[in-house]
Short mmCIF file of C-alpha atoms in Angstrom, two decimals:
data_model
loop_
_atom_site.label_atom_id
_atom_site.label_comp_id
_atom_site.label_asym_id
_atom_site.label_seq_id
_atom_site.Cartn_x
_atom_site.Cartn_y
_atom_site.Cartn_z
CA MET A 279 36.76 46.19 11.91
CA VAL A 280 33.74 48.30 11.50
CA ALA A 281 30.19 46.92 11.42
CA ALA A 282 27.81 49.04 9.52
CA VAL A 283 24.63 48.02 11.64
CA ILE A 284 21.67 48.60 9.60
CA LEU A 285 18.30 50.17 11.28
CA LEU A 286 15.36 47.68 11.37
CA PRO A 287 11.60 47.94 11.30
CA ALA A 288 9.52 48.29 14.38
CA GLY A 289 9.16 44.42 15.82
CA PHE A 290 12.88 44.40 16.04
CA ALA A 291 13.09 44.57 19.62
CA MET A 292 16.12 45.47 22.27
CA ALA A 293 16.67 43.41 25.31
CA ALA A 294 19.29 44.15 28.20
CA PRO A 295 22.01 43.01 26.94
CA HIS A 296 23.42 41.26 30.51
CA ASP A 297 19.98 39.00 30.37
CA ASP A 298 21.36 36.98 27.12
CA VAL A 299 22.08 33.53 26.77
CA LEU A 300 23.96 31.53 23.64
CA LEU A 301 21.16 30.47 21.63
CA SER A 302 22.80 29.22 18.83
CA GLN A 303 24.74 26.09 20.14
CA GLY A 304 23.67 22.34 19.21
CA LYS A 305 20.91 24.04 16.92
CA PRO A 306 20.23 22.63 12.90
CA VAL A 307 22.54 23.98 10.60
CA VAL A 308 21.74 24.24 6.95
CA THR A 309 24.88 25.45 4.59
CA SER A 310 25.24 26.35 1.02
CA THR A 311 28.02 23.72 0.47
CA VAL A 312 30.37 22.17 2.57
CA GLU A 313 33.98 21.03 1.34
CA SER A 314 33.44 17.80 2.44
CA ALA A 315 31.64 16.17 5.56
CA THR A 316 34.18 16.53 7.77
CA TYR A 317 33.60 20.14 7.81
CA ALA A 318 29.90 20.00 7.71
CA GLY A 319 27.86 23.15 9.06
CA SER A 320 27.14 21.44 12.22
CA ARG A 321 30.67 22.10 13.53
CA ALA A 322 30.28 25.78 13.37
CA VAL A 323 27.85 25.20 16.25
CA ASP A 324 29.40 22.34 18.15
CA GLY A 325 31.02 24.44 20.87
CA ASN A 326 34.39 22.99 19.77
CA GLY A 327 37.32 25.39 18.85
CA SER A 328 39.11 22.69 17.08
CA THR A 329 36.10 21.96 14.75
CA ARG A 330 35.15 24.16 11.69
CA TRP A 331 32.33 24.33 8.94
CA ALA A 332 34.22 25.38 5.23
CA SER A 333 32.41 26.10 2.02
CA VAL A 334 33.69 24.85 -1.26
CA GLU A 335 36.43 26.48 -2.37
CA GLY A 336 36.45 29.38 -4.57
CA ALA A 337 32.98 30.21 -4.97
CA ASP A 338 30.77 33.35 -3.85
CA PRO A 339 28.32 33.78 -2.32
CA GLN A 340 28.15 30.93 0.68
CA TRP A 341 25.97 30.85 3.34
CA LEU A 342 25.22 28.90 6.76
CA ARG A 343 21.93 29.31 8.66
CA ILE A 344 21.03 28.10 12.27
CA ASP A 345 17.48 27.69 12.89
CA LEU A 346 17.11 28.42 16.83
CA GLY A 347 14.10 26.27 17.09
CA GLN A 348 12.00 29.21 18.12
CA GLU A 349 11.46 33.07 17.60
CA ALA A 350 14.37 34.99 19.56
CA THR A 351 15.59 38.41 20.01
CA PHE A 352 19.28 38.31 19.58
CA HIS A 353 22.03 40.90 20.24
CA ARG A 354 25.48 39.90 19.48
CA VAL A 355 27.07 37.26 17.04
CA VAL A 356 30.55 35.88 17.31
CA LEU A 357 32.52 34.55 14.38
CA THR A 358 35.79 32.91 14.94
CA TRP A 359 37.30 32.70 12.17
CA GLU A 360 39.80 29.73 10.56
CA ALA A 361 42.20 30.78 7.57
CA ALA A 362 39.49 31.21 5.04
CA TYR A 363 37.73 34.44 6.30
CA ALA A 364 35.36 36.92 4.35
CA LYS A 365 36.31 40.29 3.85
CA LYS A 366 32.67 40.70 2.98
CA TYR A 367 29.77 39.06 4.64
CA ARG A 368 26.14 39.94 6.40
CA ILE A 369 24.06 38.80 9.44
CA GLU A 370 20.53 38.24 8.29
CA ALA A 371 17.49 37.02 10.35
CA SER A 372 14.14 35.22 9.35
CA ASP A 373 10.94 34.11 10.49
CA ASP A 374 10.10 31.32 8.09
CA GLY A 375 13.84 30.41 7.10
CA VAL A 376 12.82 31.87 3.62
CA ASN A 377 12.71 35.73 3.54
CA PHE A 378 15.32 37.22 5.27
CA THR A 379 15.99 40.60 6.68
CA THR A 380 19.87 42.55 7.15
CA VAL A 381 20.44 43.04 10.43
CA THR A 382 24.33 44.18 10.22
CA SER A 383 27.01 43.73 7.46
CA VAL A 384 30.67 43.71 7.64
CA ASP A 385 32.60 45.44 4.65
CA ASP A 386 36.38 45.40 5.92
CA GLY A 387 36.61 41.45 7.62
CA ASP A 388 40.49 40.58 8.57
CA GLY A 389 40.23 37.37 9.82
CA LYS A 390 40.40 37.94 13.25
CA THR A 391 37.58 36.92 15.46
CA ASP A 392 34.57 38.94 14.73
CA ASP A 393 32.67 39.95 18.04
CA LEU A 394 29.50 41.65 16.45
CA THR A 395 27.55 43.97 19.12
CA GLY A 396 24.64 45.93 19.71
CA LEU A 397 22.31 44.34 17.06
CA SER A 398 18.54 44.10 16.87
CA GLY A 399 17.94 40.97 15.40
CA HIS A 400 14.72 38.85 15.38
CA GLY A 401 13.56 35.68 14.38
CA ARG A 402 13.71 32.04 14.36
CA TYR A 403 16.84 31.87 11.64
CA VAL A 404 20.04 33.87 11.59
CA ARG A 405 22.01 33.26 8.73
CA PHE A 406 25.76 33.78 7.76
CA VAL A 407 25.86 35.08 3.93
CA GLY A 408 29.64 35.20 3.05
CA LEU A 409 29.92 37.81 -0.17
CA THR A 410 33.70 38.40 -0.67
CA ARG A 411 36.31 36.09 0.54
CA GLY A 412 39.68 37.08 2.24
CA THR A 413 41.55 34.20 0.54
CA SER A 414 41.26 32.14 -2.71
CA TYR A 415 39.69 29.27 -0.67
CA GLY A 416 36.06 28.95 0.67
CA TYR A 417 34.86 30.62 3.68
CA SER A 418 35.51 28.59 7.05
CA PHE A 419 34.81 29.63 11.13
CA TYR A 420 35.32 27.25 13.98
CA GLU A 421 32.43 28.71 16.06
CA MET A 422 29.25 31.25 14.94
CA GLN A 423 27.83 31.72 18.30
CA VAL A 424 24.35 33.77 18.26
CA TYR A 425 23.66 35.71 21.86
CA GLY A 426 19.86 36.93 22.88
CA LEU A 427 16.51 35.83 24.37
CA ASN A 428 14.19 32.97 23.16
CA ASP A 429 10.69 34.96 23.31
CA SER A 430 9.22 31.99 25.50
CA ALA A 431 11.75 33.12 28.27
CA GLY A 432 9.56 32.99 31.59
CA ASP A 433 6.51 32.07 29.68
CA THR A 434 4.27 30.54 32.09
CA THR A 435 0.98 30.91 30.08
CA PRO A 436 -0.15 27.43 28.67
CA PRO A 437 -1.80 27.35 25.39
CA THR A 438 -5.24 27.18 24.66
CA THR A 439 -7.31 23.58 24.37
CA PRO A 440 -7.66 22.00 20.74
CA THR A 441 -11.15 21.63 19.58
CA GLY A 442 -12.65 19.97 16.66
CA LEU A 443 -11.13 16.92 16.91
CA ALA A 444 -12.57 14.53 14.64
CA ALA A 445 -11.73 11.42 12.22
CA GLY A 446 -10.42 11.75 8.86
CA ASP A 447 -9.27 9.08 6.43
CA THR A 448 -9.82 5.65 8.15
CA SER A 449 -8.29 2.66 6.76
CA ALA A 450 -7.63 -0.98 8.18
CA THR A 451 -4.51 -0.12 9.65
CA SER A 452 -4.81 3.98 10.20
CA ILE A 453 -6.59 6.90 11.26
CA THR A 454 -6.17 10.54 9.99
CA LEU A 455 -7.43 12.76 12.90
CA THR A 456 -7.95 16.57 11.95
CA TRP A 457 -8.46 19.18 14.90
CA ASN A 458 -8.68 23.43 14.65
CA ALA A 459 -5.29 24.95 15.43
CA ALA A 460 -4.93 26.08 18.99
CA SER A 461 -3.37 29.64 19.88
CA ASP A 462 -0.74 30.87 22.87
CA ASN A 463 0.41 34.35 24.00
CA VAL A 464 3.72 33.55 22.30
CA ALA A 465 3.82 30.80 19.92
CA VAL A 466 2.47 27.33 19.51
CA ALA A 467 5.30 24.40 19.51
CA GLY A 468 3.07 21.57 18.30
CA TYR A 469 0.71 19.00 19.31
CA ASP A 470 0.76 15.68 21.39
CA ILE A 471 -1.43 13.03 20.39
CA LEU A 472 -2.58 10.44 22.66
CA ARG A 473 -4.17 7.01 21.88
CA ASN A 474 -6.41 5.44 24.59
CA GLY A 475 -4.58 7.68 27.31
CA THR A 476 -0.63 7.50 26.10
CA VAL A 477 0.87 9.58 23.91
CA VAL A 478 2.00 7.99 20.77
CA GLY A 479 3.06 10.95 18.45
CA SER A 480 2.99 14.63 18.24
CA SER A 481 2.85 16.80 15.16
CA ALA A 482 3.62 20.54 14.10
CA SER A 483 0.59 21.03 12.31
CA PRO A 484 -3.50 20.25 13.53
CA THR A 485 -3.28 17.03 11.46
CA TYR A 486 -2.04 13.31 12.29
CA THR A 487 -2.15 10.03 11.08
CA ASP A 488 -1.93 6.97 13.65
CA MET A 489 -0.57 3.98 11.65
CA GLY A 490 0.18 0.59 12.48
CA LEU A 491 -3.49 -0.02 13.93
CA ALA A 492 -5.12 -3.44 14.43
CA ALA A 493 -8.09 -3.97 11.87
CA ASN A 494 -11.76 -3.41 13.42
CA THR A 495 -10.55 -2.66 16.63
CA SER A 496 -11.94 1.19 18.54
CA TYR A 497 -9.39 3.26 19.99
CA SER A 498 -10.08 6.85 21.95
CA TYR A 499 -8.27 9.88 21.15
CA THR A 500 -7.47 13.13 22.61
CA VAL A 501 -5.12 15.79 21.79
CA ARG A 502 -3.39 18.54 23.77
CA THR A 503 -0.98 21.91 22.85
CA ARG A 504 2.55 22.39 23.15
CA ASP A 505 4.04 25.83 23.28
CA THR A 506 7.70 26.95 22.85
CA ALA A 507 8.29 27.45 26.23
CA GLY A 508 6.89 23.70 27.38
CA ASN A 509 3.98 24.57 28.39
CA LEU A 510 0.93 21.97 27.90
CA SER A 511 -2.78 22.64 27.31
CA PRO A 512 -5.82 20.31 29.04
CA ALA A 513 -6.51 17.30 26.59
CA SER A 514 -9.32 18.18 23.80
CA ALA A 515 -12.64 16.40 24.07
CA PRO A 516 -11.91 12.66 23.63
CA ILE A 517 -13.67 10.65 20.36
CA THR A 518 -13.56 7.00 19.53
CA VAL A 519 -12.70 5.76 15.91
CA GLN A 520 -12.80 2.34 14.79
CA THR A 521 -10.71 0.95 11.94
CA LYS A 522 -12.39 -0.48 8.78
CA THR A 523 -12.26 -4.81 8.48
CA GLY A 524 -9.86 -5.78 6.37
CA GLY A 525 -6.16 -4.79 5.76
CA SER A 526 -4.82 -8.74 6.97
CA GLY A 527 -0.76 -9.40 6.96
CA ALA A 528 -0.16 -5.82 8.28
CA PHE A 529 3.56 -4.95 9.55
CA ILE A 530 5.63 -1.87 10.21
CA LEU A 531 9.07 -0.85 8.11
CA ALA A 532 12.00 1.39 9.31
CA ALA A 533 14.03 2.95 5.93
CA ALA A 534 16.48 6.00 5.65
CA GLY A 535 19.42 6.38 3.68
CA ASP A 536 22.69 8.48 4.07
CA ILE A 537 22.77 7.57 8.10
CA ALA A 538 26.40 7.72 9.94
CA GLU A 539 28.71 10.37 9.94
CA GLN A 540 31.93 10.15 12.23
CA CYS A 541 30.54 11.52 15.08
CA THR A 542 29.10 9.66 18.22
CA ALA A 543 26.09 10.54 21.03
CA SER A 544 28.62 12.15 22.92
CA ASP A 545 28.33 14.88 20.28
CA SER A 546 25.14 16.62 20.64
CA ASN A 547 24.95 17.34 17.01
CA CYS A 548 25.61 13.71 15.85
CA VAL A 549 22.24 12.72 14.34
CA HIS A 550 22.73 9.24 13.95
CA PRO A 551 22.27 8.58 17.16
CA LYS A 552 19.16 9.74 17.44
CA THR A 553 17.53 8.39 14.16
CA ALA A 554 18.40 4.88 15.91
CA LYS A 555 16.06 6.01 18.68
CA LEU A 556 13.42 6.31 16.09
CA VAL A 557 13.58 3.21 14.58
CA GLN A 558 13.79 1.49 18.36
CA GLN A 559 10.78 2.89 18.81
CA MET A 560 8.82 2.21 15.64
CA ASN A 561 9.69 -1.66 16.63
CA PRO A 562 9.80 -2.19 13.00
CA ALA A 563 9.62 -5.95 11.46
CA ALA A 564 12.76 -4.82 9.09
CA VAL A 565 14.74 -2.04 8.38
CA ILE A 566 15.66 -0.67 4.91
CA THR A 567 18.66 1.23 4.01
CA MET A 568 19.34 3.57 0.90
CA GLY A 569 22.78 3.45 0.73
CA ASP A 570 25.69 5.83 2.14
CA ASN A 571 25.10 3.92 5.48
CA GLN A 572 28.27 5.10 6.83
CA TYR A 573 30.62 8.57 5.66
CA ASP A 574 33.10 9.58 4.57
CA ASP A 575 34.86 6.61 2.70
CA ALA A 576 32.70 3.69 4.51
CA HIS A 577 35.87 2.48 6.08
CA LEU A 578 34.94 -1.04 7.87
CA SER A 579 36.90 0.96 10.72
CA ASP A 580 34.20 3.63 10.37
CA TYR A 581 31.05 1.17 10.10
CA THR A 582 32.12 -0.41 13.52
CA LYS A 583 32.97 2.91 15.34
CA TYR A 584 29.75 4.77 14.33
CA TYR A 585 27.00 2.93 12.44
CA ALA A 586 27.48 -0.34 14.47
CA LYS A 587 26.96 1.26 17.63
CA THR A 588 23.66 2.97 16.65
CA TRP A 589 21.84 1.63 13.61
CA GLY A 590 23.71 -1.63 13.65
CA GLN A 591 21.58 -2.82 16.94
CA PHE A 592 19.05 -3.77 14.04
CA LYS A 593 21.49 -5.29 11.70
CA SER A 594 19.70 -8.95 12.25
CA ILE A 595 16.31 -7.29 10.39
CA THR A 596 18.09 -4.66 8.22
CA HIS A 597 18.17 -5.15 4.15
CA PRO A 598 20.70 -3.03 3.23
CA ALA A 599 21.65 -1.10 -0.57
CA PRO A 600 25.08 0.50 -0.90
CA GLY A 601 25.75 4.02 -2.11
CA ASN A 602 28.21 5.84 -3.82
CA HIS A 603 30.55 6.59 -0.59
CA ASP A 604 30.57 2.69 -0.23
CA THR A 605 32.88 2.61 -3.37
CA TYR A 606 35.32 5.36 -1.65
CA ASP A 607 36.87 2.66 0.23
CA SER A 608 39.63 0.22 -0.84
CA PRO A 609 39.03 -2.17 -2.57
CA LYS A 610 35.59 -0.77 -3.15
CA TYR A 611 32.84 -1.68 -1.17
CA ASN A 612 34.93 -3.35 1.50
CA GLY A 613 33.45 -1.67 4.47
CA TYR A 614 30.12 -2.70 3.09
CA ASP A 615 30.52 -6.03 2.12
CA THR A 616 32.68 -6.59 5.58
CA TYR A 617 30.30 -5.23 7.89
CA PHE A 618 27.16 -6.42 6.35
CA GLY A 619 28.11 -9.83 4.96
CA SER A 620 25.43 -12.18 3.41
CA VAL A 621 22.95 -10.08 4.75
CA ALA A 622 24.05 -7.19 1.89
CA ALA A 623 24.73 -9.80 -0.86
CA PRO A 624 22.55 -13.00 0.02
CA ASN A 625 23.05 -14.26 -3.56
CA GLY A 626 26.58 -13.01 -3.56
CA LYS A 627 25.55 -9.79 -5.40
CA ARG A 628 24.55 -6.28 -3.81
CA TYR A 629 21.29 -6.51 -5.57
CA TYR A 630 18.74 -9.16 -4.19
CA SER A 631 15.19 -9.35 -3.44
CA TRP A 632 12.93 -10.78 -0.23
CA ASP A 633 9.54 -11.13 0.87
CA MET A 634 7.28 -10.21 3.52
CA GLY A 635 3.46 -10.58 3.66
CA ASN A 636 2.47 -10.32 0.52
CA TRP A 637 5.12 -7.67 -0.21
CA HIS A 638 8.25 -8.57 -2.57
CA PHE A 639 10.99 -6.05 -1.88
CA ILE A 640 13.92 -5.18 -4.18
CA ALA A 641 17.30 -4.16 -2.97
CA LEU A 642 19.57 -2.57 -5.96
CA ASN A 643 23.06 -1.10 -6.58
CA SER A 644 22.44 1.90 -8.77
CA ASP A 645 26.46 2.58 -8.65
CA ASP A 646 26.40 0.41 -11.24
CA TYR A 647 24.51 2.91 -13.32
CA MET A 648 26.27 6.13 -12.33
CA THR A 649 28.89 8.13 -14.77
CA HIS A 650 28.68 11.57 -12.63
CA ASP A 651 30.59 10.65 -9.96
CA ASP A 652 34.45 10.50 -9.34
CA PHE A 653 34.46 7.01 -10.68
CA ALA A 654 33.57 4.93 -13.64
CA PRO A 655 31.22 2.14 -12.62
CA ASP A 656 33.08 -1.21 -12.63
CA ASP A 657 30.71 -2.29 -15.65
CA SER A 658 27.65 -1.59 -17.51
CA GLY A 659 25.19 -2.86 -15.02
CA ALA A 660 23.65 -5.11 -17.68
CA ASP A 661 23.57 -8.20 -15.47
CA GLN A 662 21.49 -6.29 -12.76
CA LEU A 663 18.78 -5.11 -15.36
CA ALA A 664 18.63 -8.60 -16.42
CA TRP A 665 18.59 -10.36 -13.02
CA LEU A 666 15.81 -7.16 -12.31
CA LYS A 667 13.88 -8.15 -15.35
CA GLN A 668 13.38 -11.81 -14.43
CA ASP A 669 13.13 -11.04 -10.73
CA LEU A 670 9.83 -8.77 -11.70
CA GLN A 671 8.73 -11.42 -13.89
CA ASN A 672 8.65 -14.31 -11.13
CA ASN A 673 7.51 -12.51 -8.57
CA THR A 674 3.93 -13.86 -7.54
CA LYS A 675 3.45 -11.00 -4.52
CA GLY A 676 0.70 -8.59 -4.75
CA CYS A 677 2.57 -5.50 -3.93
CA VAL A 678 6.33 -4.50 -5.02
CA ALA A 679 8.78 -2.25 -3.63
CA ALA A 680 12.25 -1.24 -4.73
CA TYR A 681 15.03 0.63 -3.30
CA TYR A 682 18.28 1.96 -4.12
CA HIS A 683 20.64 5.13 -3.25
CA HIS A 684 20.24 7.78 -6.49
CA PRO A 685 16.46 9.02 -7.29
CA ARG A 686 15.14 9.18 -10.68
CA TRP A 687 13.49 12.83 -9.64
CA SER A 688 14.93 14.89 -6.91
CA SER A 689 14.32 18.58 -6.20
CA GLY A 690 17.44 18.61 -3.74
CA ASP A 691 20.86 19.51 -4.39
CA HIS A 692 22.01 16.44 -6.66
CA GLY A 693 18.70 17.00 -8.71
CA ASP A 694 16.97 14.78 -11.17
CA ASN A 695 19.34 11.56 -11.96
CA LYS A 696 19.30 10.70 -15.62
CA ASP A 697 21.73 7.79 -14.79
CA SER A 698 19.00 6.02 -12.90
CA ILE A 699 16.55 5.97 -16.06
CA GLU A 700 16.28 2.36 -17.38
CA LEU A 701 16.02 1.36 -13.32
CA TRP A 702 13.12 4.04 -12.94
CA ASN A 703 11.40 2.83 -16.45
CA LEU A 704 11.36 -0.86 -15.24
CA MET A 705 9.47 0.13 -12.31
CA VAL A 706 6.81 2.23 -14.31
CA SER A 707 6.36 -0.53 -16.55
CA ASN A 708 6.02 -3.41 -14.29
CA LYS A 709 3.71 -1.35 -11.86
CA VAL A 710 5.91 -1.07 -8.95
CA ASP A 711 4.10 0.66 -6.10
CA LEU A 712 6.85 2.43 -4.04
CA VAL A 713 10.46 3.33 -4.83
CA LEU A 714 12.59 4.57 -2.05
CA ASN A 715 16.00 6.60 -2.54
CA GLY A 716 18.70 8.58 -0.55
CA HIS A 717 21.63 10.53 -2.14
CA ASP A 718 20.03 14.29 -1.47
CA HIS A 719 20.25 14.72 2.39
CA ASP A 720 16.85 15.70 2.11
CA TYR A 721 13.25 14.14 2.37
CA GLU A 722 10.88 14.48 -0.41
CA ARG A 723 7.75 12.44 -1.24
CA PHE A 724 6.05 12.29 -4.68
CA ASN A 725 2.22 11.50 -5.86
CA PRO A 726 2.51 8.49 -8.07
CA GLN A 727 4.52 9.66 -11.47
CA ASP A 728 5.12 7.95 -14.83
CA ALA A 729 8.27 7.43 -16.60
CA ASN A 730 7.83 11.29 -17.78
CA GLY A 731 8.01 12.71 -14.26
CA LYS A 732 4.23 13.20 -15.18
CA ALA A 733 1.42 12.60 -12.57
CA ASP A 734 -0.04 9.16 -13.28
CA ALA A 735 -1.96 7.19 -10.48
CA ASN A 736 -0.49 3.72 -12.23
CA GLY A 737 3.03 4.72 -11.48
CA PRO A 738 5.23 4.28 -8.33
CA VAL A 739 4.84 6.31 -5.03
CA GLU A 740 9.09 7.88 -5.01
CA ILE A 741 10.30 8.93 -1.77
CA VAL A 742 13.47 10.11 -1.21
CA GLY A 743 14.67 9.53 2.28
CA GLY A 744 18.13 10.69 2.63
CA SER A 745 17.34 12.10 6.22
CA GLY A 746 19.00 9.39 8.59
CA GLY A 747 21.79 11.57 9.95
CA ALA A 748 24.22 12.97 7.31
CA ASP A 749 24.84 16.60 7.15
CA LEU A 750 21.68 18.35 5.15
CA TYR A 751 21.71 19.46 1.79
CA PRO A 752 20.01 22.65 0.29
CA LEU A 753 17.05 22.67 -1.97
CA HIS A 754 15.72 23.69 -4.87
CA SER A 755 12.22 24.34 -6.69
CA LYS A 756 10.15 21.76 -6.38
CA HIS A 757 8.71 19.38 -8.85
CA ALA A 758 4.96 19.32 -10.29
CA THR A 759 4.53 15.99 -8.44
CA THR A 760 6.15 17.05 -5.08
CA ALA A 761 3.53 16.18 -2.19
CA LYS A 762 6.19 17.06 0.18
CA LEU A 763 9.70 18.69 0.24
CA LEU A 764 11.40 18.83 3.54
CA SER A 765 15.09 20.03 4.51
CA THR A 766 15.21 18.02 7.98
CA TYR A 767 16.48 14.66 9.64
CA GLY A 768 13.92 11.59 10.05
CA VAL A 769 13.24 8.02 9.72
CA LEU A 770 10.48 6.58 7.11
CA LYS A 771 7.62 4.74 8.88
CA LEU A 772 6.10 2.54 6.43
CA SER A 773 2.53 0.64 7.44
CA MET A 774 2.11 -2.08 4.87
CA THR A 775 -0.81 -4.62 4.44
CA ASP A 776 -1.35 -7.29 1.74
CA THR A 777 -3.19 -4.82 -0.19
CA THR A 778 -1.75 -1.00 0.87
CA PHE A 779 0.87 1.01 2.16
CA GLN A 780 1.00 4.48 3.82
CA THR A 781 4.31 6.06 5.13
CA GLN A 782 5.04 8.97 7.33
CA LEU A 783 8.17 11.08 8.16
CA ILE A 784 8.99 10.82 12.10
CA GLY A 785 11.42 13.98 13.12
CA VAL A 786 14.49 13.24 15.77
CA ASP A 787 11.92 14.98 17.87
CA GLY A 788 9.08 12.42 17.42
CA LYS A 789 6.94 14.90 15.46
CA THR A 790 5.14 13.37 12.49
CA LEU A 791 5.96 15.58 9.67
CA ASP A 792 4.53 14.32 6.84
CA SER A 793 1.86 11.49 6.30
CA SER A 794 1.01 10.06 2.85
CA PRO A 795 -2.40 8.78 1.67
CA THR A 796 -3.47 5.46 1.97
CA TYR A 797 -2.30 4.00 -1.23
CA THR A 798 -3.96 0.93 -2.81
CA CYS A 799 -1.18 -1.80 -4.93
CA HIS A 800 -1.42 -1.88 -8.15
CA LYS A 801 -1.87 -5.76 -8.92
#
């Protein structure tokens, strides 16, 4: 096998090969497709020679992208193939995960282990792109190993101290902070936010919203910078900010969908133990799940072996909804029904409602309306729709949130879902404030929309939060109403009061990846 090495522009620096270290093991992975969750992309960087990534069968091209976590120079890539190998493929590099440059190409692959050396790649992201399959199957390898040096190797210079710390939007329960971006000799990794001298959060950008605060209370804030080598700047000059009056009945919720893969904390690539720790840190009043709580076929044995050992610690305060994977057990829903018991069906149905403060929450079973999956719904869902209409009519609370698995609108791999149109239209016509979904393994927050997906301040805020731990899906073009779209893992932190709500996505590293405005309930 001969690898054709492409000469790259200046900036693709070369380093001494004997200094190289393994950069890719345990790092986040995104793939174009997977044959099944058993062959997820994370299996290609887990250091286990018996697990593997496999793309769908019979399709070209396919790709696997590794996020090294910071920019690096890499000189060697090793691909340990399974039987489904590539005849032709490329190795690419990118600084932003979007724009890629070819580092090397292989035109005569034979399925043996490919050890590509003498490379001059540079970037945060490394991508394998399969162009021509060597078999009728897809592409599959046990490991993809990237060797090189992080740009921050040996860096001991701290970044600059943030300046211009100021308070922006302030409500009774939240304070938004902004500051000037700091600089570093290599790269800024993010910022730590300190409230009254204690770190309360991190942010990748120079803004942060502190949520769940007490009304009419003063807080002192400082910010410090962290670089990619872990160096810290001194704290910024402090500011004191006071929350507004009002906002009674405040509480915090945690929410996610698509949670537990068949893995445990002993596997560094296993995500649901990490998202469970986020929930624990939030100390929520209740936990919401938006379906597909356990993969792959959601057997009771899988629930007890995986989900129960992480998110199961919150079972007593969890209000779940089912997803399509919960129907793959035999009989359908057996694992889901048996594990959650009456928590998931307080009225003997897999749809129900519950109240907290001045909020009315509605958990729905959107499986009843899906016609595009590998099974036919058990019924038309007419009984659930009739119940939902009556439940909304009987509601006396001032704020309403609904959650179910299949989103009406999505820029993820599944895309918009017409099967859930009746549910969405009922949310719009009844002035529901917040709708939470899963199904697409990503994060997407929409601005308020009407029944046709057009911007409308009177419509619900929809959030797709299928980022609880299942392998991530690729993203597609954003909707015009998309406020934030991310291919990442994390948990939604929901800050509710009697009249308002605000949301944040907290990443597995504890950083705040997105913050919404403070919305006032419609009623």
